[in-house]
Amino acid sequence: MAISIKSSREIELMRESCRLLSIVHKEMEEAIRPGMSTMEIDMLGEKTIRKLGCIPNFKNYNGYPASICVSVNDEVVHGIPSKQRILQEGDIVSLDAGLIYKGYHSDAARTHAVGEISPEAKKLIEVTRQSFFEGIKMAKAGNYLHDISNAIDAYISQFGYGIVRELVGHGIGTKLHEDPQIPNFAQMRRGPKLRAGMTLAVEPMINMGRADVEWLDDDWTVVTEDGSLSAHYENTILITEDEPEILTLY
Ligand code: MF3
Ligand code: CO
């Protein structure tokens, strides 16, 4: 399928969808504290999305049972919120959220510290975040999609971390997942040419140990096979002739 190019009207709607999502992330980040259940984060996220007049796009997506993905420590992504799962001082928690505003989707993820965390965990979170910024330095009209993938891989490789291969970034717009798929590891081919008006969710998922992941019996939660910590950082961006616009930053 072709990669959609958004009109200026659609870009305005994407900007607003993403701006509202950045507010949801800010609310959740400020609420995080030891003793909180992952379900409470989901409830706060969903309440904020609805208060803003939007719809949580993850809810019921392929049967996903919540609005926010809350993934703790060795959970990579798609952690299902639970009343029983209580955040502890020293944990890291990845929050992945999205919403629909006037038919347009936004998607973003961040990994946060719960209280004081180890220097190693801090570094993993920071390097994962930075790999997104290294990747999108290449995200401009005329470059190729896999320039982004290759830049993320080149940056992460210096640290010896594992780049998750089973899950990738994606185009986004009137659907949560549009073409193209955006791998976070080096590619043989250059991929499609980037054009102004493409909106993309770039989302490196990085493990402190090996890259391998497995799925839990709930059919959603992805965990590292070796039990090492994992971090996630995602924004929805707009491709332009120059620097990309990062639409989901607060
Ligand atoms: N942000 C994720 C993604 O990009 C989460 C969607 S999974 C869901 O694919 F099922 F929870 F929606
Ligand atoms: Co995404």
Tab-separated table of N, CA and C in Angstrom, residues 67-144:
chain	number	residue	atom	x	y	z
A	67	SER	N	-6.531	1.160	27.680
A	67	SER	CA	-6.262	2.357	26.866
A	67	SER	C	-4.776	2.669	26.763
A	68	ILE	N	-4.042	2.273	27.789
A	68	ILE	CA	-2.608	2.568	27.864
A	68	ILE	C	-1.862	1.235	27.982
A	69	CYS	N	-0.706	1.138	27.350
A	69	CYS	CA	0.174	-0.010	27.575
A	69	CYS	C	1.167	0.402	28.661
A	70	VAL	N	1.229	-0.401	29.732
A	70	VAL	CA	2.089	-0.080	30.874
A	70	VAL	C	3.042	-1.254	31.075
A	71	SER	N	4.306	-1.071	30.720
A	71	SER	CA	5.267	-2.173	30.679
A	71	SER	C	6.389	-1.908	31.671
A	72	VAL	N	6.545	-2.814	32.642
A	72	VAL	CA	7.465	-2.600	33.759
A	72	VAL	C	8.741	-3.432	33.577
A	73	ASN	N	9.889	-2.813	33.758
A	73	ASN	CA	11.206	-3.477	33.805
A	73	ASN	C	11.507	-4.313	32.566
A	74	ASP	N	11.436	-5.666	32.664
A	74	ASP	CA	11.777	-6.503	31.511
A	74	ASP	C	10.626	-6.603	30.517
A	75	GLU	N	9.496	-5.974	30.811
A	75	GLU	CA	8.402	-5.915	29.835
A	75	GLU	C	8.750	-4.855	28.799
A	76	VAL	N	8.723	-5.245	27.535
A	76	VAL	CA	9.175	-4.362	26.459
A	76	VAL	C	8.047	-3.411	26.065
A	77	VAL	N	6.922	-3.977	25.678
A	77	VAL	CA	5.733	-3.208	25.280
A	77	VAL	C	4.481	-4.022	25.564
A	78	HIS	N	3.322	-3.350	25.427
A	78	HIS	CA	1.998	-3.982	25.486
A	78	HIS	C	1.693	-4.645	26.828
A	79	GLY	N	2.317	-4.141	27.904
A	79	GLY	CA	1.958	-4.605	29.236
A	79	GLY	C	0.508	-4.241	29.519
A	80	ILE	N	-0.257	-5.199	29.985
A	80	ILE	CA	-1.674	-4.961	30.275
A	80	ILE	C	-1.804	-4.440	31.702
A	81	PRO	N	-2.430	-3.274	31.874
A	81	PRO	CA	-2.589	-2.709	33.209
A	81	PRO	C	-3.323	-3.668	34.141
A	82	SER	N	-2.905	-3.673	35.421
A	82	SER	CA	-3.492	-4.586	36.392
A	82	SER	C	-3.514	-3.933	37.771
A	83	LYS	N	-4.577	-4.200	38.512
A	83	LYS	CA	-4.702	-3.702	39.880
A	83	LYS	C	-3.641	-4.330	40.775
A	84	GLN	N	-3.226	-5.557	40.388
A	84	GLN	CA	-2.279	-6.321	41.205
A	84	GLN	C	-0.832	-5.875	40.998
A	85	ARG	N	-0.569	-5.189	39.873
A	85	ARG	CA	0.820	-4.841	39.556
A	85	ARG	C	1.156	-3.476	40.151
A	86	ILE	N	1.927	-3.492	41.218
A	86	ILE	CA	2.239	-2.265	41.949
A	86	ILE	C	3.659	-1.802	41.623
A	87	LEU	N	3.798	-0.545	41.232
A	87	LEU	CA	5.118	-0.003	40.920
A	87	LEU	C	5.943	0.137	42.197
A	88	GLN	N	7.204	-0.293	42.095
A	88	GLN	CA	8.118	-0.234	43.236
A	88	GLN	C	9.229	0.771	42.950
A	89	GLU	N	9.710	1.399	44.006
A	89	GLU	CA	10.891	2.257	43.885
A	89	GLU	C	11.985	1.476	43.152
A	90	GLY	N	12.603	2.111	42.131
A	90	GLY	CA	13.685	1.457	41.393
A	90	GLY	C	13.230	0.797	40.108
A	91	ASP	N	11.908	0.671	39.920
A	91	ASP	CA	11.389	0.128	38.655
A	91	ASP	C	11.547	1.160	37.538
A	92	ILE	N	11.544	0.661	36.302
A	92	ILE	CA	11.313	1.563	35.173
A	92	ILE	C	9.994	1.149	34.527
A	93	VAL	N	9.252	2.154	34.048
A	93	VAL	CA	7.926	1.860	33.507
A	93	VAL	C	7.735	2.579	32.170
A	94	SER	N	7.397	1.796	31.147
A	94	SER	CA	7.155	2.368	29.820
A	94	SER	C	5.662	2.574	29.633
A	95	LEU	N	5.295	3.809	29.276
A	95	LEU	CA	3.892	4.145	29.027
A	95	LEU	C	3.729	4.428	27.545
A	96	ASP	N	2.857	3.673	26.909
A	96	ASP	CA	2.575	3.859	25.490
A	96	ASP	C	1.108	4.237	25.393
A	97	ALA	N	0.830	5.357	24.714
A	97	ALA	CA	-0.542	5.856	24.661
A	97	ALA	C	-0.839	6.417	23.281
A	98	GLY	N	-2.121	6.408	22.943
A	98	GLY	CA	-2.541	7.000	21.679
A	98	GLY	C	-3.981	7.436	21.784
A	99	LEU	N	-4.386	8.318	20.864
A	99	LEU	CA	-5.778	8.764	20.871
A	99	LEU	C	-6.222	9.133	19.466
A	100	ILE	N	-7.538	9.295	19.333
A	100	ILE	CA	-8.114	9.747	18.071
A	100	ILE	C	-8.800	11.092	18.313
A	101	TYR	N	-8.419	12.082	17.497
A	101	TYR	CA	-9.047	13.407	17.526
A	101	TYR	C	-9.593	13.684	16.130
A	102	LYS	N	-10.901	13.870	16.039
A	102	LYS	CA	-11.560	14.127	14.734
A	102	LYS	C	-11.074	13.157	13.650
A	103	GLY	N	-10.955	11.891	14.028
A	103	GLY	CA	-10.595	10.862	13.043
A	103	GLY	C	-9.104	10.674	12.838
A	104	TYR	N	-8.271	11.474	13.514
A	104	TYR	CA	-6.822	11.377	13.313
A	104	TYR	C	-6.102	10.842	14.554
A	105	HIS	N	-5.243	9.864	14.307
A	105	HIS	CA	-4.572	9.136	15.379
A	105	HIS	C	-3.242	9.781	15.758
A	106	SER	N	-2.910	9.662	17.032
A	106	SER	CA	-1.574	10.001	17.519
A	106	SER	C	-1.075	8.843	18.364
A	107	ASP	N	0.238	8.748	18.536
A	107	ASP	CA	0.847	7.598	19.211
A	107	ASP	C	2.194	8.050	19.771
A	108	ALA	N	2.431	7.801	21.054
A	108	ALA	CA	3.718	8.170	21.651
A	108	ALA	C	3.988	7.311	22.878
A	109	ALA	N	5.264	7.095	23.170
A	109	ALA	CA	5.655	6.296	24.338
A	109	ALA	C	6.879	6.914	25.010
A	110	ARG	N	6.935	6.757	26.310
A	110	ARG	CA	8.097	7.179	27.099
A	110	ARG	C	8.353	6.154	28.195
A	111	THR	N	9.612	6.005	28.584
A	111	THR	CA	9.951	5.190	29.749
A	111	THR	C	10.351	6.119	30.892
A	112	HIS	N	9.742	5.885	32.048
A	112	HIS	CA	9.990	6.718	33.225
A	112	HIS	C	10.616	5.913	34.357
A	113	ALA	N	11.321	6.639	35.229
A	113	ALA	CA	11.849	6.054	36.458
A	113	ALA	C	10.761	6.088	37.519
A	114	VAL	N	10.704	5.045	38.351
A	114	VAL	CA	9.835	5.068	39.537
A	114	VAL	C	10.750	5.342	40.731
A	115	GLY	N	10.674	6.555	41.261
A	115	GLY	CA	11.585	6.952	42.340
A	115	GLY	C	13.022	6.947	41.856
A	116	GLU	N	13.950	6.556	42.738
A	116	GLU	CA	15.373	6.478	42.380
A	116	GLU	C	15.629	5.167	41.647
A	117	ILE	N	16.325	5.237	40.519
A	117	ILE	CA	16.679	4.016	39.794
A	117	ILE	C	18.191	3.932	39.634
A	118	SER	N	18.674	2.779	39.214
A	118	SER	CA	20.123	2.572	39.095
A	118	SER	C	20.680	3.435	37.957
A	119	PRO	N	21.981	3.761	38.030
A	119	PRO	CA	22.627	4.504	36.933
A	119	PRO	C	22.520	3.744	35.608
A	120	GLU	N	22.577	2.416	35.666
A	120	GLU	CA	22.487	1.612	34.436
A	120	GLU	C	21.113	1.770	33.778
A	121	ALA	N	20.081	1.767	34.628
A	121	ALA	CA	18.714	1.918	34.097
A	121	ALA	C	18.516	3.313	33.519
A	122	LYS	N	19.075	4.320	34.220
A	122	LYS	CA	18.992	5.705	33.717
A	122	LYS	C	19.624	5.813	32.346
A	123	LYS	N	20.777	5.162	32.222
A	123	LYS	CA	21.496	5.233	30.942
A	123	LYS	C	20.687	4.568	29.827
A	124	LEU	N	20.074	3.428	30.132
A	124	LEU	CA	19.256	2.746	29.118
A	124	LEU	C	18.122	3.652	28.632
A	125	ILE	N	17.454	4.306	29.574
A	125	ILE	CA	16.336	5.196	29.212
A	125	ILE	C	16.836	6.347	28.350
A	126	GLU	N	17.955	6.939	28.763
A	126	GLU	CA	18.479	8.103	28.044
A	126	GLU	C	18.990	7.723	26.654
A	127	VAL	N	19.677	6.582	26.549
A	127	VAL	CA	20.205	6.158	25.242
A	127	VAL	C	19.047	5.803	24.297
A	128	THR	N	17.998	5.192	24.834
A	128	THR	CA	16.834	4.855	24.003
A	128	THR	C	16.193	6.122	23.455
A	129	ARG	N	16.030	7.113	24.344
A	129	ARG	CA	15.465	8.398	23.920
A	129	ARG	C	16.352	9.036	22.856
A	130	GLN	N	17.654	9.052	23.115
A	130	GLN	CA	18.575	9.693	22.172
A	130	GLN	C	18.577	8.977	20.825
A	131	SER	N	18.378	7.651	20.833
A	131	SER	CA	18.387	6.918	19.552
A	131	SER	C	17.255	7.386	18.643
A	132	PHE	N	16.129	7.769	19.255
A	132	PHE	CA	15.033	8.358	18.465
A	132	PHE	C	15.518	9.631	17.788
A	133	PHE	N	16.201	10.500	18.567
A	133	PHE	CA	16.644	11.782	18.004
A	133	PHE	C	17.733	11.582	16.952
A	134	GLU	N	18.603	10.574	17.160
A	134	GLU	CA	19.606	10.268	16.133
A	134	GLU	C	18.911	9.803	14.858
A	135	GLY	N	17.894	8.959	15.016
A	135	GLY	CA	17.156	8.441	13.856
A	135	GLY	C	16.492	9.549	13.065
A	136	ILE	N	15.811	10.441	13.773
A	136	ILE	CA	15.031	11.439	13.026
A	136	ILE	C	15.879	12.577	12.467
A	137	LYS	N	17.172	12.608	12.806
A	137	LYS	CA	18.051	13.555	12.104
A	137	LYS	C	18.032	13.259	10.598
A	138	MET	N	17.757	12.004	10.273
A	138	MET	CA	17.738	11.589	8.865
A	138	MET	C	16.346	11.735	8.244
A	139	ALA	N	15.357	12.104	9.058
A	139	ALA	CA	13.962	12.078	8.602
A	139	ALA	C	13.596	13.374	7.901
A	140	LYS	N	13.973	13.491	6.643
A	140	LYS	CA	13.569	14.668	5.874
A	140	LYS	C	13.291	14.269	4.430
A	141	ALA	N	12.461	15.060	3.764
A	141	ALA	CA	12.068	14.771	2.385
A	141	ALA	C	13.311	14.585	1.520
A	142	GLY	N	13.303	13.545	0.699
A	142	GLY	CA	14.435	13.266	-0.197
A	142	GLY	C	15.353	12.184	0.344
A	143	ASN	N	15.408	12.034	1.665
A	143	ASN	CA	16.135	10.900	2.249
A	143	ASN	C	15.274	9.648	2.134
A	144	TYR	N	15.824	8.516	2.574
A	144	TYR	CA	15.102	7.254	2.486
A	144	TYR	C	14.729	6.766	3.884
